[in-house]
Amino acid sequence: MGSSKEIVTNMFASGGITVNGNNPWDLQVRNPKLYDRVLAGGSLGFGEAYMEGWWDCEALDEFFFRVQYHRVDKMIPRDLNTLKYFLKAKFSNQQTKSKAKEVAHKHYDIGNDLFELMLDKRMIYSCAYWETAQTLDEAQEAKLDLICRKLKLEPGMSLLDIGCGWGGLLQYAAEKYGVKGIGVTLSEEQAIIAKEINKGLPVEIRVQDYRDVHEKFDRIVSVGMLEHVGYRNYRIFMERVNENLADDGICLLHTIGGNYSTKVTDPWIAKYIFPNGMLPSAAQLSTAWQGLFILEDWHNFGVYYDRTCMEWRKKFEQSWPQLNVKYGDTFYRMWRYYLSASAASFRSRKNHLWHIVLTKPKHLGLYKSIR
C-alpha cells in the first residue's frame, strides 16, 4: 500500500490523467492535503476541494470525460459521507411532497438572473436538439418543435406540462400549435416568469405538485422532471399520468437516463446541485409503466446534451462579470464543476437523454415516429 499521493496519482493515471502534468485535462494540485481528502472524502470531498481551490484543471470537461469513460470515478473510495447518502436514499423516500420542494428552492430558485444569462432566449433548461441547428436558440426551438410534433398536437387540444420550468414549451405550443395548456412547477421563481411570458395565451401556470393534479388532458408532457421523481415514486408518477391522460391521448417523457438501475446519485451533486434527485434506468421506467401504457417510441439523443452543457458553460462564463457580485467565487467554481461534469457524462455515454412516447392500451392505430 503506497502513500495517499501514490494511490491517487495511479488512480488518475489509469484514465490518462497526469497529476501536475502538461495536458489541458491534467489535474493541478494546489494543496498537498488533496490526496488524503480524496481518499477520506470520496467524490464529495473531491468536489468540495475544487470549490475551495485545492486543485485546478484547464479543460475541466475533458478531465471529467476521462474520469468517467475510464471509470476512474469507481476507484474513488466510498467513505462515511457516501454511505450516509446511500442509506438515506435506500431507506427513505427522498421525493415526498415536502422534500420535492427542496430542489425547487435550492436549485431552480437560485435566481432568475443566473438562468436568464446562461440559457437560451426561451429559458429552456434541458437538452437541445442539434440535428441541423447552429445556435443554442435554434437548437432549443428545434427541440420544442420536435416535442410538439411527436405529441401530434392539433389546435384546441389540452396539454399538461408536468414540471413546466419557465413556461417556454407551453408558450411555444400555444402560439405555434394552438393548444391550451396547464403547467405545474414547485418553483415560485420559475412560476413568476412562466406566468409573465404566457400572458394573453390560453395557458395556466400553477405552483403545484404533480401528485395533486386530477383532470383529463389530450396530451401530457414532462421535460427534465423525471430526474426529480425518485425510484420509489416512478409507479406513482405513471399512475398519475394514466389518470390524467385521455384514452386516445399521447404522453411524451423527456428525461436523462442512466445505464444502470440505482437508488442514489453522486453525493456532491446531491449536496450542492440537485438534492433528492436520481437518474432513472430503462428497466426502472419500463417496470413503472407496465400494464398502464404502450411504448410507442424511445429516442436517445444524449450526445446532444454534451454540446448543450458546454454552451451553457460558455454563456455562464461570459456573463460572470454581471453575476460575480451576487454569487461569489465559490459559486463560480461549483457551477463550472457541475456543468463540466454534466457535459462529460453524456460525452462518455455514461448518461443519456431519452424521448419516450407512451399511449394507453385503448389508443388504436399506428404511431408514426418522428425525428
XYZ file of N, CA and C in Angstrom, residues 13 21 30 32 56 102 114 137 187 200 223 291 300 319 340:
45
model
N -3.979 8.182 -13.309
C -3.158 7.736 -14.440
C -3.877 6.661 -15.251
N 0.473 17.408 -14.609
C 1.016 17.212 -15.951
C 0.827 18.434 -16.832
N -3.079 22.233 -5.929
C -2.699 23.493 -5.267
C -2.486 23.305 -3.756
N -1.389 20.143 -1.094
C -0.957 18.744 -0.973
C -1.866 17.886 -0.091
N -6.945 22.516 -9.593
C -7.469 23.175 -10.781
C -7.260 22.285 -11.993
N -37.606 20.866 -1.977
C -36.231 21.243 -1.621
C -35.410 21.587 -2.861
N -29.450 34.424 -13.093
C -28.460 33.419 -13.498
C -28.939 32.650 -14.732
N -30.215 28.999 -29.337
C -31.612 29.401 -29.545
C -32.290 28.507 -30.588
N -41.413 25.513 -8.288
C -40.549 26.679 -8.121
C -41.343 27.980 -8.250
N -51.934 36.403 -21.866
C -52.684 36.545 -23.107
C -52.831 35.255 -23.889
N -40.746 17.390 -19.182
C -39.391 17.635 -19.687
C -38.448 17.905 -18.519
N -48.385 -2.373 -17.775
C -49.821 -2.541 -17.586
C -50.625 -1.260 -17.739
N -32.988 8.169 -28.307
C -31.846 8.589 -27.492
C -31.006 9.599 -28.278
N -20.983 35.648 -18.833
C -21.866 36.514 -18.031
C -21.360 36.725 -16.606
N -19.398 21.147 -16.294
C -18.338 20.379 -16.958
C -18.531 18.879 -16.744
